[in-house]
């Protein structure tokens, strides 16, 4: 890093970097957005589709029935629920065969099969079905709360700290001589996000830091010396704090501004620690196991009840009753299995499943707002001691030059608006 401030006792060599442009990152995801009927998806790190947004109005308009096979629904994101429902259907068919067997094949109306007592099974099914939804709803609510907290209270804090530091640095160190430092803060910020994702996935890819121009080979070697992946993004924020505070000292900026940068770096560290806490501190295993067991038992009882009730309707030809039992088995078992499926799909939102966080889109948004902050400085009005605003004046330009137009940067103060006649 080449700090272009006053000379200090420590000589600092300039580091050679691959050309880095924020605009390239801001446009990184726009070309790969795939707009479907209901959802808009982008490609993740492993070339997997991730939902960026969905059209709620279209889903309500065309109903969930017509959109059930869109990307990201319980029918398309994973087949675990469908497999479990198929197993329950086989269990129901087995119970039909068993009921016919214990009635010795008496298929006559009023015979053994038609008069088979299914009331105990129906009572047990009603009792379990009345209890399980409340317990499962609490569990699903907890998992959704954790998912939202990971986005807002954890990842959101890191993003906010990155954006806030970029705003402070670009406003306080807006001179051209600090361009290297502003770019370096951006590089370290994006590198910290990438290293954070690698830590969450437990997948190391330091070569990507070199390929994208975030870090040099020397910096990569320094980071690689730490084997714990959660340590690596912390290093980048320590570097951000140190170079910003040093630059503020060289610039003779007031101490509170350095304190604001330090506070944002601490906030980023807290956000990364929160992510680690949520991922490494799951809900109690005994509680989750009990919830899963209750759902499985409920599905089994529903399957057995539906199978026996279906069998008792065969001798009398009650086709509506048979259809109702089949639909009951399929719908109830699928709903409960789908809720369990959603709960484990969102447990770790840093992977490459369709419901996981679209980190490329988040990075593009960050790059766009940071670029806006840095590009806004050359055009920002200059404030005089008397409170007058001046247009930013190019160097070696004379004020009130001949041929200048009103509002031109050479015209000095910005004229206030003319008062209205009513004033």
Coordinates of C-alpha atoms in Angstrom, one line a residue:
X1 CA 0.0 0.0 0.0
X2 CA 1.3 3.4 -0.9
X3 CA 0.2 6.0 1.5
X4 CA 0.5 9.4 -0.1
X5 CA 0.6 11.5 3.0
X6 CA 3.5 13.1 4.9
X7 CA 6.7 11.1 5.0
X8 CA 7.1 9.0 8.1
X9 CA 10.0 7.2 9.7
X10 CA 8.8 3.9 8.3
X11 CA 9.2 3.6 4.5
X12 CA 6.3 1.8 3.0
X13 CA 6.6 0.1 -0.4
X14 CA 3.9 0.3 -3.0
X15 CA 2.1 -3.0 -3.6
X16 CA 1.3 -4.1 -7.2
X17 CA -2.3 -5.0 -7.6
X18 CA -4.4 -6.3 -10.4
X19 CA -6.6 -3.5 -11.8
X20 CA -9.7 -3.1 -9.6
X21 CA -12.9 -1.4 -10.6
X22 CA -15.9 -1.1 -8.5
X23 CA -18.1 -0.8 -11.6
X24 CA -17.1 -4.3 -12.7
X25 CA -18.5 -5.7 -9.4
X26 CA -21.6 -3.6 -9.6
X27 CA -22.5 -5.1 -13.0
X28 CA -21.4 -8.6 -12.1
X29 CA -24.9 -10.1 -11.5
X30 CA -27.0 -8.0 -13.9
X31 CA -26.0 -10.1 -16.9
X32 CA -26.8 -13.4 -15.3
X33 CA -30.2 -12.6 -13.9
X34 CA -32.8 -15.1 -15.2
X35 CA -36.3 -13.8 -15.0
X36 CA -38.8 -16.6 -14.9
X37 CA -42.6 -16.6 -14.7
X38 CA -42.7 -16.0 -11.0
X39 CA -39.1 -15.9 -9.7
X40 CA -35.9 -14.1 -10.7
X41 CA -32.8 -16.2 -10.1
X42 CA -29.0 -15.8 -10.4
X43 CA -26.2 -18.2 -10.5
X44 CA -24.3 -18.9 -7.2
X45 CA -20.7 -19.8 -6.7
X46 CA -21.2 -23.4 -7.7
X47 CA -23.3 -22.4 -10.8
X48 CA -26.6 -23.2 -8.9
X49 CA -29.7 -21.1 -9.3
X50 CA -30.6 -18.9 -6.3
X51 CA -33.8 -16.9 -5.9
X52 CA -33.1 -13.2 -6.0
X53 CA -36.8 -12.1 -5.8
X54 CA -40.3 -13.3 -6.7
X55 CA -43.5 -11.8 -7.9
X56 CA -46.1 -12.1 -5.1
X57 CA -48.8 -10.5 -7.2
X58 CA -48.3 -13.0 -10.0
X59 CA -48.3 -15.9 -7.6
X60 CA -51.7 -14.8 -6.1
X61 CA -53.1 -14.0 -9.6
X62 CA -52.2 -17.4 -11.1
X63 CA -52.7 -19.3 -7.8
X64 CA -50.2 -21.6 -6.2
X65 CA -51.5 -24.6 -8.1
X66 CA -50.3 -23.3 -11.4
X67 CA -46.9 -22.1 -10.0
X68 CA -46.1 -25.2 -7.9
X69 CA -43.4 -26.3 -10.3
X70 CA -41.6 -22.9 -10.4
X71 CA -38.0 -22.7 -9.1
X72 CA -37.8 -22.6 -5.4
X73 CA -41.1 -24.3 -4.4
X74 CA -41.2 -27.4 -2.2
X75 CA -41.9 -29.5 -5.3
X76 CA -38.7 -28.4 -7.1
X77 CA -36.0 -27.4 -4.6
X78 CA -35.7 -30.9 -3.0
X79 CA -37.4 -34.3 -3.4
X80 CA -37.1 -35.5 0.2
X81 CA -40.7 -34.6 1.0
X82 CA -42.0 -36.4 -2.1
X83 CA -40.0 -39.5 -1.3
X84 CA -41.4 -39.6 2.3
X85 CA -44.9 -39.1 1.0
X86 CA -44.3 -42.0 -1.4
X87 CA -43.2 -44.2 1.5
X88 CA -46.4 -43.2 3.5
X89 CA -48.5 -44.1 0.4
X90 CA -46.9 -47.6 0.3
X91 CA -47.6 -48.0 4.0
X92 CA -51.3 -47.1 3.3
X93 CA -51.5 -49.6 0.5
X94 CA -50.0 -52.2 2.8
X95 CA -52.6 -51.5 5.5
X96 CA -55.4 -52.0 2.9
X97 CA -53.9 -55.4 2.0
X98 CA -53.5 -56.2 5.7
X99 CA -57.2 -55.3 6.4
X100 CA -58.4 -57.5 3.6
X101 CA -56.2 -60.3 4.9
X102 CA -57.5 -60.2 8.5
X103 CA -61.1 -60.2 7.3
X104 CA -60.3 -63.5 5.4
X105 CA -61.3 -61.9 2.1
X106 CA -64.9 -61.3 3.1
X107 CA -65.7 -58.6 0.6
X108 CA -69.5 -58.8 1.0
X109 CA -71.5 -55.7 2.2
X110 CA -72.1 -56.1 5.9
X111 CA -69.2 -58.7 6.0
X112 CA -66.1 -58.8 8.2
X113 CA -64.2 -56.2 6.1
X114 CA -67.2 -53.7 5.9
X115 CA -67.8 -53.9 9.7
X116 CA -64.1 -53.6 10.6
X117 CA -63.9 -51.2 13.6
X118 CA -61.6 -48.3 12.6
X119 CA -62.8 -46.0 15.4
X120 CA -59.7 -46.4 17.6
X121 CA -57.4 -45.5 14.7
X122 CA -59.5 -42.5 13.8
X123 CA -59.5 -41.3 17.4
X124 CA -55.7 -41.6 17.7
X125 CA -55.2 -39.8 14.4
X126 CA -57.4 -36.9 15.5
X127 CA -55.6 -36.6 18.8
X128 CA -52.2 -36.5 17.2
X129 CA -53.2 -34.2 14.4
X130 CA -54.6 -31.7 16.9
X131 CA -51.4 -31.7 18.8
X132 CA -48.6 -31.8 16.2
X133 CA -49.4 -28.5 14.3
X134 CA -48.8 -26.3 17.3
X135 CA -45.4 -27.9 18.1
X136 CA -44.3 -27.9 14.5
X137 CA -45.5 -24.3 14.0
X138 CA -43.2 -23.1 16.9
X139 CA -40.3 -25.0 15.4
X140 CA -40.8 -23.6 12.0
X141 CA -41.1 -20.1 13.5
X142 CA -37.8 -20.5 15.3
X143 CA -36.0 -21.6 12.2
X144 CA -37.4 -18.7 10.1
X145 CA -36.4 -16.3 12.9
X146 CA -32.9 -17.6 12.9
X147 CA -32.8 -17.3 9.1
X148 CA -33.9 -13.7 9.2
X149 CA -31.5 -12.8 12.0
X150 CA -28.6 -14.2 10.0
X151 CA -29.5 -11.8 7.2
X152 CA -30.3 -8.7 9.2
X153 CA -28.5 -8.9 12.6
X154 CA -25.4 -10.7 11.3
X155 CA -24.7 -10.4 7.6
X156 CA -26.5 -7.0 7.5
X157 CA -24.2 -5.6 10.1
X158 CA -21.1 -6.5 8.1
X159 CA -22.6 -4.9 4.9
X160 CA -23.6 -1.8 6.8
X161 CA -20.2 -1.4 8.4
X162 CA -18.5 -1.8 5.0
X163 CA -20.8 0.8 3.4
X164 CA -20.5 3.2 6.3
X165 CA -16.7 3.1 6.4
X166 CA -16.6 3.7 2.7
X167 CA -18.8 6.8 3.1
X168 CA -16.6 8.1 5.9
X169 CA -13.4 7.5 4.1
X170 CA -14.6 8.9 0.7
X171 CA -15.8 12.1 2.4
X172 CA -13.0 12.7 4.8
X173 CA -10.1 11.5 2.4
X174 CA -11.6 12.8 -0.8
X175 CA -8.3 14.2 -2.3
X176 CA -6.8 12.4 -5.2
X177 CA -3.7 11.4 -3.2
X178 CA -5.9 9.1 -1.1
X179 CA -7.2 7.2 -4.1
X180 CA -5.1 4.2 -3.4
X181 CA -6.3 4.0 0.2
X182 CA -10.0 4.3 -0.8
X183 CA -9.6 1.5 -3.3
X184 CA -7.7 -0.6 -0.7
X185 CA -10.6 -0.3 1.8
X186 CA -12.9 -1.5 -1.0
X187 CA -10.7 -4.4 -1.8
X188 CA -10.3 -5.5 1.8
X189 CA -14.1 -5.1 2.4
X190 CA -15.0 -7.3 -0.6
X191 CA -12.3 -9.8 0.4
X192 CA -13.7 -10.0 3.9
X193 CA -17.1 -10.9 2.6
X194 CA -15.7 -13.6 0.4
X195 CA -13.6 -15.1 3.2
X196 CA -16.7 -14.9 5.4
X197 CA -18.7 -17.0 2.9
X198 CA -15.8 -19.5 2.7
X199 CA -15.7 -19.8 6.5
X200 CA -19.5 -20.4 6.6
X201 CA -19.2 -23.1 3.9
X202 CA -16.0 -24.5 5.3
X203 CA -14.5 -24.3 1.8
X204 CA -11.1 -22.6 1.2
X205 CA -10.5 -20.8 -2.0
X206 CA -7.7 -18.2 -1.6
X207 CA -6.9 -18.3 -5.3
X208 CA -10.2 -16.4 -6.0
X209 CA -8.8 -13.5 -3.9
X210 CA -5.9 -13.2 -6.3
X211 CA -8.0 -13.7 -9.4
X212 CA -10.4 -11.0 -8.5
X213 CA -7.6 -8.6 -7.5
X214 CA -8.7 -8.3 -3.9
X215 CA -5.4 -9.4 -2.3
X216 CA -1.8 -9.7 -3.3
X217 CA 0.2 -13.0 -3.1
X218 CA 1.9 -11.6 0.0
X219 CA -1.4 -10.9 1.7
X220 CA -2.7 -14.3 0.7
X221 CA 0.3 -16.0 2.3
X222 CA -0.3 -14.0 5.5
X223 CA -3.9 -15.1 5.6
X224 CA -3.2 -18.7 4.7
X225 CA -0.9 -19.0 7.8
X226 CA -4.1 -19.1 9.9
X227 CA -5.8 -22.5 9.6
X228 CA -9.1 -21.5 11.2
X229 CA -11.3 -20.1 8.4
X230 CA -13.2 -17.8 10.8
X231 CA -10.0 -16.0 11.6
X232 CA -9.4 -14.8 8.1
X233 CA -12.2 -12.3 7.6
X234 CA -11.3 -10.8 10.9
X235 CA -7.8 -10.0 9.7
X236 CA -9.2 -7.9 6.8
X237 CA -11.2 -5.7 9.2
X238 CA -8.2 -5.3 11.4
X239 CA -6.3 -4.1 8.4
X240 CA -9.1 -1.8 7.4
X241 CA -9.1 -0.2 10.9
X242 CA -5.4 0.2 10.9
X243 CA -4.9 1.8 7.5
X244 CA -7.9 4.1 8.0
X245 CA -6.8 5.3 11.4
X246 CA -3.2 5.9 10.1
X247 CA -4.6 7.8 7.1
X248 CA -6.7 10.0 9.4
X249 CA -3.7 10.7 11.5
X250 CA -1.7 11.8 8.5
X251 CA -4.6 13.9 7.3
X252 CA -4.9 15.4 10.8
X253 CA -8.6 14.5 10.9
X254 CA -10.4 15.0 14.2
X255 CA -10.3 12.1 16.6
X256 CA -14.1 11.4 16.6
X257 CA -13.9 10.5 12.9
X258 CA -11.3 7.9 13.6
X259 CA -13.5 6.7 16.5
X260 CA -16.4 6.3 14.0
X261 CA -14.3 4.1 11.8
X262 CA -13.2 2.0 14.7
X263 CA -16.9 1.6 15.8
X264 CA -17.9 0.4 12.3
X265 CA -15.0 -2.2 12.3
X266 CA -16.1 -3.5 15.7
X267 CA -19.7 -3.7 14.4
X268 CA -18.4 -5.8 11.4
X269 CA -16.5 -8.1 13.8
X270 CA -19.7 -8.5 15.9
X271 CA -21.7 -9.4 12.8
X272 CA -19.2 -12.1 11.7
X273 CA -19.2 -13.5 15.3
X274 CA -23.0 -13.6 15.2
X275 CA -22.9 -15.7 12.0
X276 CA -20.4 -18.1 13.6
X277 CA -22.6 -18.3 16.7
X278 CA -25.8 -19.1 14.7
X279 CA -24.1 -21.7 12.5
X280 CA -22.2 -23.5 15.4
X281 CA -25.0 -23.2 17.9
X282 CA -28.0 -25.0 16.5
X283 CA -31.3 -25.6 18.2
X284 CA -31.1 -28.4 20.8
X285 CA -30.8 -31.8 19.1
X286 CA -33.2 -33.5 21.4
X287 CA -35.9 -30.9 20.6
X288 CA -35.4 -31.1 16.9
X289 CA -35.3 -34.9 17.0
X290 CA -38.6 -35.0 19.0
X291 CA -40.3 -32.7 16.5
X292 CA -39.2 -34.9 13.6
X293 CA -40.3 -38.0 15.5
X294 CA -43.8 -36.5 16.2
X295 CA -44.2 -35.7 12.5
X296 CA -43.2 -39.2 11.4
X297 CA -45.5 -40.8 13.9
X298 CA -48.4 -38.6 12.8
X299 CA -47.7 -39.5 9.2
X300 CA -47.6 -43.2 10.0
X301 CA -50.9 -43.1 12.0
X302 CA -52.6 -41.1 9.2
X303 CA -51.4 -43.7 6.6
X304 CA -52.7 -46.6 8.7
X305 CA -56.0 -44.9 9.3
X306 CA -56.5 -44.0 5.7
X307 CA -55.6 -47.5 4.6
X308 CA -58.1 -49.2 6.9
X309 CA -60.9 -46.7 6.2
X310 CA -60.2 -47.2 2.5
X311 CA -60.5 -51.0 2.9
X312 CA -63.8 -50.8 4.8
X313 CA -65.3 -48.7 1.9
X314 CA -64.4 -51.3 -0.8
X315 CA -67.3 -53.8 -0.1
X316 CA -70.0 -51.1 -0.3
X317 CA -68.4 -49.3 -3.2
X318 CA -68.1 -45.9 -1.4
X319 CA -65.8 -44.3 -4.0
X320 CA -66.0 -40.8 -2.5
X321 CA -64.9 -42.1 0.9
X322 CA -62.0 -44.0 -0.8
X323 CA -60.9 -40.8 -2.7
X324 CA -61.2 -38.8 0.5
X325 CA -58.9 -41.1 2.3
X326 CA -56.3 -41.1 -0.4
X327 CA -56.3 -37.3 -0.6
X328 CA -56.1 -37.0 3.2
X329 CA -53.0 -39.2 3.2
X330 CA -51.2 -37.4 0.4
X331 CA -52.0 -33.8 1.4
X332 CA -51.5 -34.0 5.2
X333 CA -48.3 -36.1 5.0
X334 CA -46.9 -33.8 2.2
X335 CA -47.6 -30.6 4.1
X336 CA -45.9 -31.8 7.3
X337 CA -42.9 -33.2 5.4
X338 CA -42.6 -30.0 3.3
X339 CA -42.4 -27.9 6.4
X340 CA -39.6 -30.1 7.8
X341 CA -37.9 -29.8 4.4
X342 CA -38.1 -26.0 4.4
X343 CA -36.7 -26.0 8.0
X344 CA -33.5 -27.8 7.0
X345 CA -33.1 -26.0 3.7
X346 CA -32.9 -22.6 5.4
X347 CA -30.8 -23.8 8.4
X348 CA -27.6 -22.8 6.7
X349 CA -28.3 -20.0 4.1
X350 CA -24.7 -19.6 3.0
X351 CA -24.7 -22.7 0.7
X352 CA -25.8 -23.1 -2.9
X353 CA -29.4 -24.2 -2.5
X354 CA -32.1 -22.3 -4.3
X355 CA -33.3 -20.6 -1.0
X356 CA -29.8 -19.6 0.2
X357 CA -28.7 -16.0 0.2
X358 CA -27.8 -14.7 -3.3
X359 CA -24.4 -13.3 -2.2
X360 CA -23.4 -12.2 -5.7
X361 CA -26.4 -9.9 -5.8
X362 CA -25.6 -8.5 -2.4
X363 CA -22.0 -7.9 -3.5
X364 CA -23.2 -6.1 -6.6
X365 CA -25.5 -3.8 -4.5
X366 CA -22.6 -3.1 -2.2
X367 CA -20.3 -2.2 -5.0
X368 CA -22.9 0.1 -6.6
X369 CA -23.5 2.1 -3.4
X370 CA -19.8 2.3 -2.6
X371 CA -19.0 3.5 -6.1
X372 CA -21.7 6.1 -5.8
X373 CA -20.1 7.5 -2.6
X374 CA -16.7 7.7 -4.2
X375 CA -17.9 9.2 -7.5
X376 CA -20.0 11.8 -5.7
X377 CA -17.0 13.6 -4.1
X378 CA -15.6 15.5 -7.1
X379 CA -19.0 17.1 -7.7
X380 CA -19.8 17.9 -4.1
X381 CA -20.2 21.7 -3.5
X382 CA -17.5 23.4 -1.4
X383 CA -18.6 25.2 1.8
X384 CA -17.0 28.5 2.7
X385 CA -16.5 29.8 6.2
X386 CA -19.5 32.2 5.8
X387 CA -21.7 29.3 4.8
X388 CA -21.7 30.0 1.1
X389 CA -21.7 27.0 -1.2
X390 CA -19.3 27.0 -4.2
X391 CA -19.3 24.8 -7.2
X392 CA -16.2 22.5 -7.2
X393 CA -13.6 24.5 -9.2
X394 CA -11.1 22.8 -11.4
X395 CA -7.5 23.5 -10.7
X396 CA -5.9 26.5 -12.6
X397 CA -9.3 27.8 -13.6
X398 CA -10.1 31.5 -13.2
X399 CA -13.3 32.6 -11.7
X400 CA -15.7 34.7 -13.8
X401 CA -13.9 33.7 -17.0
X402 CA -15.2 35.1 -20.2
X403 CA -17.8 33.0 -21.8
X404 CA -18.8 31.1 -18.7
X405 CA -22.4 30.2 -18.2
X406 CA -24.6 30.5 -15.1
X407 CA -24.1 27.6 -12.8
X408 CA -20.7 26.9 -14.3
X409 CA -17.9 25.7 -12.0
X410 CA -16.0 28.9 -12.8
X411 CA -18.7 31.2 -11.5
X412 CA -17.9 31.1 -7.8
X413 CA -20.8 30.9 -5.3
X414 CA -24.0 29.1 -6.1
X415 CA -26.7 31.8 -6.3
X416 CA -29.7 31.3 -4.0
X417 CA -33.1 31.0 -5.6
X418 CA -34.9 34.3 -6.3
X419 CA -37.6 35.2 -3.8
X420 CA -41.2 34.9 -4.9
X421 CA -43.3 38.0 -5.3
X422 CA -45.4 37.0 -2.3
X423 CA -42.5 37.3 0.0

